[in-house]
């Protein structure tokens, strides 16, 4: 299946088991200037267990957005993913007035558990930041590959390519992982079965 959402591409709310298989989901990081800021993402899951296989999840960047959109956002949820590429909103180094938006994280998890099992086509990438000429703030940071907060934990197959996005100048790369003091990740040297 193929789904393009204006705003969040797909929402999974209060589901004991949701399965996304052989799909391409694209959310659009829309013009968002709410207080507090509201993310738009490729896939958003709240209080759910989400299984993803053989799929692509992307948040498409928008230079006018006020907050960076994650490819996949989890709140109090559990993720199991195989053979899946996940990408945060890519502002793409846009040079314009008021487009000083960082790139979106590939995965943003709060109070969640993430298991990335790998396999062909697996990757997690943060988006490239913008470049704001209106306020002369210069290049914005790229998005982190995997951002874990609020007592989140991840187990990730070690050979999955995970990387942060480039800044608005394309010179500096964001880290692959970022955690707060309550969160952690483990890279598992396990080979995906062929």
XYZ file of N, CA and C in Angstrom:
582
model
N 0.840 -1.184 0.000
C 0.000 0.000 0.000
C 0.877 1.236 0.000
N 0.284 2.352 -0.343
C 1.006 3.621 -0.415
C 0.094 4.682 0.157
N 0.608 5.468 1.121
C -0.233 6.472 1.749
C 0.562 7.738 1.963
N 0.003 8.858 1.517
C 0.603 10.154 1.770
C -0.374 10.957 2.602
N 0.048 11.348 3.789
C -0.812 12.169 4.635
C -0.355 13.610 4.596
N -1.303 14.563 4.652
C -0.936 15.965 4.811
C -0.954 16.223 6.292
N 0.206 16.373 6.874
C 0.372 16.276 8.313
C 0.921 14.886 8.581
N 0.461 14.231 9.629
C 0.934 12.887 9.950
C 0.387 11.893 8.936
N 1.280 11.018 8.430
C 0.863 10.057 7.406
C -0.087 9.002 7.939
N 0.206 8.461 9.132
C -0.649 7.427 9.722
C -0.560 7.522 11.234
N -1.702 7.409 11.906
C -1.743 7.406 13.363
C -2.223 6.056 13.869
N -1.544 5.556 14.903
C -1.946 4.317 15.567
C -2.187 4.678 17.033
N -3.419 4.577 17.468
C -3.778 5.033 18.816
C -4.454 3.904 19.593
N -3.902 3.581 20.767
C -4.513 2.635 21.707
C -4.797 1.279 21.065
N -3.828 0.761 20.315
C -3.970 -0.542 19.639
C -3.066 -1.573 20.303
N -3.632 -2.722 20.644
C -2.837 -3.790 21.247
C -1.834 -4.353 20.245
N -2.192 -4.385 18.967
C -1.288 -4.895 17.933
C -1.685 -4.302 16.589
N -0.841 -3.433 16.071
C -1.051 -2.881 14.738
C 0.094 -3.352 13.854
N -0.203 -3.787 12.632
C 0.802 -4.331 11.727
C 0.835 -3.500 10.451
N 2.019 -3.023 10.109
C 2.245 -2.285 8.874
C 3.209 -3.120 8.033
N 2.749 -3.590 6.878
C 3.541 -4.534 6.082
C 3.505 -4.121 4.620
N 4.667 -4.196 3.956
C 4.764 -3.900 2.519
C 4.113 -2.562 2.174
N 4.470 -1.523 2.905
C 3.818 -0.224 2.729
C 4.830 0.907 2.630
N 4.386 2.007 2.025
C 5.142 3.250 2.000
C 4.259 4.334 2.582
N 4.712 4.926 3.679
C 3.940 5.962 4.367
C 4.745 7.251 4.348
N 4.123 8.321 3.852
C 4.773 9.633 3.808
C 3.878 10.645 4.504
N 4.371 11.212 5.610
C 3.684 12.337 6.231
C 4.350 13.618 5.766
N 3.641 14.734 5.876
C 4.198 16.028 5.469
C 4.350 16.912 6.689
N 5.563 17.399 6.909
C 5.836 18.309 8.018
C 5.265 19.675 7.647
N 3.993 19.881 7.986
C 3.213 21.028 7.554
C 3.641 22.310 8.266
N 3.046 23.420 7.899
C 3.277 24.682 8.583
C 2.657 24.574 9.973
N 3.488 24.410 10.995
C 3.002 24.196 12.350
C 3.611 25.252 13.261
N 2.775 26.057 13.893
C 3.291 27.093 14.792
C 2.447 27.162 16.060
N 2.034 26.000 16.561
C 1.192 25.949 17.748
C 2.035 25.995 19.010
N 1.440 26.400 20.121
C 2.106 26.404 21.416
C 1.296 25.549 22.371
N 1.831 24.429 22.914
C 3.173 23.934 22.591
C 3.226 23.397 21.170
N 4.430 23.279 20.601
C 4.538 22.801 19.224
C 4.022 21.377 19.074
N 3.426 21.102 17.948
C 2.889 19.778 17.639
C 3.690 19.203 16.476
N 4.204 18.005 16.660
C 4.942 17.357 15.580
C 3.978 16.791 14.544
N 4.392 16.812 13.314
C 3.775 15.956 12.316
C 4.835 14.928 11.967
N 4.427 13.726 11.662
C 5.388 12.650 11.454
C 4.899 11.715 10.360
N 5.811 10.838 9.915
C 5.395 9.822 8.961
C 4.372 8.892 9.591
N 4.743 8.304 10.743
C 3.839 7.449 11.517
C 3.911 7.881 12.975
N 2.761 8.030 13.600
C 2.672 8.383 15.013
C 1.937 7.264 15.746
N 2.538 6.752 16.838
C 1.893 5.699 17.644
C 1.825 6.143 19.096
N 0.643 6.009 19.696
C 0.439 6.342 21.115
C -0.221 5.158 21.811
N 0.381 4.741 22.944
C -0.180 3.656 23.760
C -0.538 2.439 22.904
N 0.410 2.017 22.079
C 0.159 0.928 21.128
C 1.394 0.058 20.967
N 1.188 -1.116 20.364
C 2.283 -1.970 19.915
C 2.228 -2.012 18.403
N 3.323 -1.598 17.768
C 3.369 -1.469 16.313
C 4.429 -2.403 15.752
N 4.034 -3.220 14.788
C 4.938 -4.119 14.079
C 5.041 -3.626 12.643
N 6.274 -3.406 12.178
C 6.491 -2.919 10.812
C 7.454 -3.860 10.103
N 7.116 -4.257 8.879
C 8.015 -5.104 8.090
C 7.973 -4.691 6.629
N 9.141 -4.699 6.000
C 9.273 -4.463 4.565
C 8.553 -3.178 4.140
N 8.860 -2.083 4.813
C 8.142 -0.838 4.574
C 9.086 0.358 4.555
N 8.519 1.505 4.182
C 9.241 2.771 4.158
C 8.389 3.801 4.886
N 8.986 4.484 5.872
C 8.275 5.505 6.651
C 9.085 6.791 6.567
N 8.466 7.860 6.061
C 9.176 9.108 5.831
C 8.316 10.296 6.224
N 8.937 11.290 6.845
C 8.284 12.592 7.007
C 8.920 13.527 5.997
N 8.121 14.067 5.113
C 8.617 14.952 4.064
C 8.761 16.354 4.637
N 9.903 16.991 4.420
C 10.179 18.297 4.994
C 9.409 19.416 4.333
N 9.233 20.495 5.101
C 8.596 21.698 4.596
C 9.351 22.871 5.193
N 9.885 23.737 4.374
C 10.742 24.807 4.877
C 10.008 25.793 5.772
N 8.677 25.817 5.759
C 7.938 26.740 6.605
C 7.523 26.151 7.940
N 7.812 24.891 8.175
C 7.409 24.265 9.428
C 8.213 24.842 10.587
N 7.588 24.907 11.749
C 8.250 25.486 12.914
C 8.919 24.435 13.800
N 8.550 23.174 13.647
C 9.161 22.103 14.434
C 9.570 20.981 13.492
N 10.658 20.271 13.805
C 11.111 19.200 12.919
C 10.222 17.972 13.053
N 9.863 17.369 11.949
C 8.987 16.201 11.963
C 9.761 14.893 11.979
N 9.474 14.006 12.960
C 10.122 12.699 12.982
C 9.565 11.778 11.895
N 10.407 10.874 11.429
C 9.883 9.845 10.532
C 8.873 8.990 11.270
N 9.244 8.551 12.476
C 8.370 7.725 13.294
C 8.400 8.253 14.724
N 7.235 8.584 15.276
C 7.141 9.110 16.633
C 6.352 8.136 17.507
N 6.926 7.791 18.661
C 6.291 6.842 19.591
C 6.067 7.515 20.935
N 4.871 7.345 21.493
C 4.584 7.810 22.842
C 3.973 6.644 23.618
N 4.678 6.210 24.676
C 4.209 5.090 25.496
C 3.829 3.887 24.629
N 4.698 3.555 23.701
C 4.408 2.492 22.738
C 5.597 1.543 22.594
N 5.360 0.455 21.872
C 6.390 -0.538 21.578
C 6.480 -0.703 20.068
N 7.698 -0.676 19.545
C 7.933 -0.836 18.111
C 8.797 -2.054 17.864
N 8.395 -2.880 16.890
C 9.202 -3.985 16.361
C 9.294 -3.749 14.857
N 10.517 -3.609 14.308
C 10.657 -3.309 12.880
C 11.718 -4.176 12.228
N 11.412 -4.679 11.026
C 12.331 -5.444 10.183
C 12.293 -4.853 8.778
N 13.410 -4.934 8.066
C 13.462 -4.575 6.641
C 12.699 -3.272 6.355
N 12.977 -2.261 7.159
C 12.219 -1.013 7.044
C 13.163 0.184 7.081
N 12.925 1.155 6.189
C 13.691 2.402 6.212
C 12.823 3.497 6.822
N 13.436 4.294 7.705
C 12.725 5.346 8.423
C 13.543 6.632 8.283
N 12.876 7.730 7.865
C 13.605 8.986 7.640
C 12.825 10.172 8.197
N 13.540 11.032 8.939
C 12.940 12.248 9.476
C 12.809 13.328 8.412
N 12.051 14.384 8.750
C 11.799 15.480 7.809
C 13.104 16.127 7.368
N 13.268 16.213 6.081
C 14.479 16.748 5.464
C 14.168 18.138 4.931
N 14.625 19.174 5.659
C 14.405 20.539 5.194
C 15.347 20.833 4.021
N 16.360 20.022 3.895
C 17.186 19.985 2.690
C 18.085 21.175 2.464
N 18.456 21.884 3.535
C 19.332 23.022 3.350
C 18.654 24.200 2.676
N 17.290 24.213 2.714
C 16.551 25.311 2.082
C 17.032 26.659 2.607
N 17.226 27.605 1.731
C 17.660 28.945 2.132
C 16.505 29.906 1.886
N 15.817 30.299 2.978
C 14.661 31.164 2.826
C 14.399 31.887 4.142
N 13.476 32.840 4.113
C 13.102 33.582 5.303
C 12.252 32.683 6.201
N 12.588 32.609 7.476
C 11.859 31.843 8.481
C 11.815 30.342 8.194
N 12.877 29.792 7.592
C 12.912 28.337 7.435
C 14.018 27.753 8.297
N 14.264 28.404 9.439
C 15.300 27.930 10.344
C 14.817 26.765 11.178
N 14.555 25.655 10.539
C 14.039 24.471 11.206
C 15.084 23.364 11.152
N 15.389 22.739 12.300
C 16.305 21.594 12.267
C 15.691 20.438 11.484
N 16.533 19.516 11.056
C 16.022 18.311 10.432
C 15.267 17.463 11.455
N 14.351 16.671 10.999
C 13.570 15.814 11.901
C 14.339 14.562 12.288
N 14.129 14.062 13.515
C 14.764 12.798 13.891
C 14.160 11.637 13.108
N 14.974 10.606 12.873
C 14.424 9.417 12.219
C 13.347 8.796 13.093
N 13.715 8.496 14.352
C 12.764 7.966 15.343
C 12.829 8.857 16.574
N 11.668 9.268 17.056
C 11.552 10.004 18.312
C 10.667 9.179 19.240
N 11.233 8.720 20.369
C 10.493 7.848 21.285
C 10.445 8.458 22.670
N 9.256 8.486 23.271
C 9.067 8.956 24.642
C 8.329 7.871 25.421
N 8.946 7.381 26.486
C 8.319 6.341 27.293
C 8.037 5.075 26.504
N 8.923 4.722 25.598
C 8.653 3.642 24.650
C 9.801 2.638 24.570
N 9.512 1.504 23.941
C 10.490 0.447 23.702
C 10.629 0.253 22.198
N 11.866 0.266 21.716
C 12.142 0.158 20.287
C 13.004 -1.067 20.040
N 12.578 -1.937 19.109
C 13.370 -3.090 18.678
C 13.512 -3.020 17.164
N 14.748 -2.795 16.716
C 15.034 -2.759 15.285
C 15.833 -4.005 14.939
N 15.210 -4.915 14.184
C 15.806 -6.228 13.932
C 16.625 -6.294 12.657
N 16.582 -5.235 11.847
C 17.467 -5.191 10.688
C 16.933 -5.891 9.465
N 17.870 -6.409 8.669
C 17.531 -7.038 7.407
C 17.725 -6.071 6.253
N 17.651 -6.595 5.025
C 17.837 -5.758 3.837
C 16.904 -4.555 3.852
N 17.376 -3.440 3.374
C 16.676 -2.149 3.264
C 16.475 -1.444 4.607
N 16.969 -2.002 5.702
C 16.804 -1.337 6.999
C 17.736 -0.132 7.109
N 17.194 0.976 7.590
C 18.001 2.162 7.876
C 17.157 3.143 8.683
N 17.852 3.999 9.430
C 17.196 5.097 10.144
C 18.064 6.335 9.930
N 17.446 7.410 9.409
C 18.207 8.601 9.043
C 17.474 9.852 9.514
N 18.195 10.759 10.138
C 17.639 12.072 10.460
C 17.669 12.967 9.235
N 16.771 13.949 9.187
C 16.691 14.851 8.043
C 17.697 15.987 8.113
N 17.937 16.615 6.977
C 18.857 17.749 6.917
C 18.166 19.010 7.414
N 18.907 19.852 8.128
C 18.366 21.105 8.633
C 18.237 22.160 7.553
N 17.480 23.216 7.856
C 17.305 24.328 6.932
C 18.345 25.409 7.161
N 18.195 26.505 6.437
C 19.110 27.639 6.568
C 18.267 28.908 6.534
N 18.178 29.583 7.671
C 17.309 30.749 7.801
C 18.072 32.026 7.456
N 17.684 32.686 6.360
C 18.330 33.940 5.991
C 17.586 35.143 6.559
N 16.325 34.962 6.969
C 15.516 36.072 7.469
C 15.984 36.582 8.809
N 16.273 35.699 9.723
C 16.722 36.091 11.049
C 18.237 35.948 11.209
N 18.904 35.626 10.137
C 20.355 35.491 10.122
C 20.861 34.498 11.165
N 20.058 33.472 11.421
C 20.479 32.465 12.394
C 21.393 31.420 11.762
N 21.462 31.428 10.456
C 22.369 30.510 9.781
C 21.841 29.094 9.690
N 22.750 28.138 9.528
C 22.323 26.756 9.326
C 21.786 26.125 10.603
N 20.710 25.373 10.464
C 20.132 24.630 11.579
C 20.704 23.215 11.603
N 20.668 22.581 12.776
C 21.202 21.231 12.933
C 20.408 20.206 12.136
N 21.091 19.127 11.792
C 20.401 17.987 11.222
C 19.672 17.213 12.307
N 18.768 16.353 11.901
C 18.009 15.541 12.853
C 18.816 14.343 13.335
N 18.621 13.980 14.593
C 19.268 12.797 15.169
C 18.652 11.542 14.541
N 19.447 10.482 14.399
C 18.905 9.236 13.866
C 17.835 8.655 14.774
N 18.191 8.352 16.036
C 17.254 7.797 17.023
C 17.348 8.653 18.281
N 16.228 9.259 18.685
C 16.177 10.126 19.865
C 15.263 9.471 20.910
N 15.851 9.081 22.047
C 15.118 8.369 23.099
C 14.974 9.264 24.319
N 13.741 9.446 24.799
C 13.472 10.285 25.959
C 12.465 9.605 26.880
N 12.344 10.126 28.095
C 11.274 9.701 28.997
C 11.271 8.231 29.326
N 12.443 7.678 29.686
C 12.554 6.264 30.044
C 12.266 5.336 28.858
N 12.819 5.678 27.708
C 12.712 4.828 26.516
C 13.948 3.934 26.414
N 13.768 2.771 25.804
C 14.873 1.823 25.654
C 14.806 1.192 24.269
N 15.981 0.955 23.685
C 16.039 0.395 22.337
C 17.050 -0.736 22.272
N 16.708 -1.782 21.510
C 17.629 -2.858 21.123
C 17.692 -2.837 19.610
N 18.931 -2.690 19.089
C 19.102 -2.443 17.669
C 20.179 -3.355 17.120
N 19.864 -4.033 16.020
C 20.885 -4.845 15.369
C 22.034 -3.934 14.960
N 23.248 -4.324 15.315
C 24.411 -3.440 15.195
C 24.719 -3.009 13.764
N 24.375 -3.809 12.769
C 24.770 -3.424 11.409
C 23.700 -2.638 10.649
N 22.632 -2.193 11.322
C 21.665 -1.314 10.664
C 22.307 0.067 10.490
N 22.282 0.620 9.277
C 22.827 1.962 9.110
C 21.919 2.996 9.790
N 22.451 3.641 10.817
C 21.722 4.694 11.532
C 22.611 5.931 11.532
N 22.065 7.041 11.056
C 22.873 8.253 10.999
C 22.014 9.487 11.190
N 22.667 10.528 11.732
C 22.016 11.825 11.841
C 22.085 12.564 10.523
N 21.217 13.554 10.375
C 21.197 14.363 9.161
C 22.240 15.466 9.201
N 22.507 16.036 8.054
C 23.452 17.143 7.937
C 22.784 18.455 8.340
N 23.608 19.427 8.736
C 23.050 20.746 9.050
C 22.707 21.472 7.746
N 22.167 22.695 7.885
C 21.720 23.439 6.711
C 22.807 23.749 5.706
N 24.061 23.779 6.151
C 25.191 23.991 5.246
C 25.687 22.705 4.607
N 25.223 21.562 5.139
C 25.715 20.285 4.646
C 27.107 19.947 5.112
N 27.564 20.585 6.218
C 28.936 20.375 6.680
C 29.024 19.520 7.939
N 28.074 19.658 8.849
C 28.157 18.952 10.122
C 26.997 17.976 10.264
N 27.325 16.786 10.742
C 26.323 15.733 10.855
C 25.867 15.573 12.306
N 24.557 15.436 12.490
C 23.998 15.186 13.825
C 24.368 13.775 14.265
N 24.333 13.504 15.573
C 24.680 12.156 16.046
C 23.643 11.119 15.639
N 24.088 9.882 15.578
C 23.179 8.780 15.260
C 22.181 8.552 16.392
N 22.628 8.744 17.651
C 21.772 8.491 18.820
C 21.824 9.671 19.781
N 20.690 9.918 20.424
C 20.643 10.872 21.535
C 19.694 10.308 22.582
N 20.120 10.331 23.842
C 19.273 9.846 24.929
C 19.272 10.868 26.058
N 18.183 10.882 26.827
C 18.217 11.659 28.059
C 18.722 10.743 29.174
N 18.761 11.239 30.406
C 19.372 10.481 31.505
C 18.566 9.253 31.913
N 17.322 9.137 31.441
C 16.475 7.992 31.820
C 16.407 6.929 30.733
N 17.026 7.167 29.601
C 16.861 6.287 28.439
C 18.182 5.646 28.034
N 18.086 4.559 27.255
C 19.297 3.850 26.841
C 19.043 3.044 25.572
N 20.146 2.660 24.920
C 20.047 1.769 23.762
C 21.173 0.756 23.817
N 20.931 -0.400 23.200
C 21.918 -1.470 23.112
C 22.039 -1.890 21.660
N 23.272 -1.965 21.151
C 23.522 -2.487 19.811
C 23.830 -3.962 19.939
N 23.045 -4.784 19.257
C 23.143 -6.231 19.379
C 23.876 -6.789 18.161
N 25.002 -7.504 18.363
C 25.753 -8.048 17.215
C 25.128 -9.317 16.674
N 23.866 -9.228 16.335
C 23.113 -10.379 15.852
C 22.903 -10.208 14.351
N 23.084 -11.280 13.602
C 22.935 -11.222 12.161
C 21.497 -11.536 11.798
N 20.905 -10.676 10.961
C 19.544 -10.925 10.498
C 19.527 -12.207 9.672
N 18.600 -13.130 9.941
C 18.585 -14.397 9.187
C 18.233 -14.184 7.730
N 18.950 -14.861 6.839
C 18.655 -14.741 5.416
C 17.755 -15.877 4.964
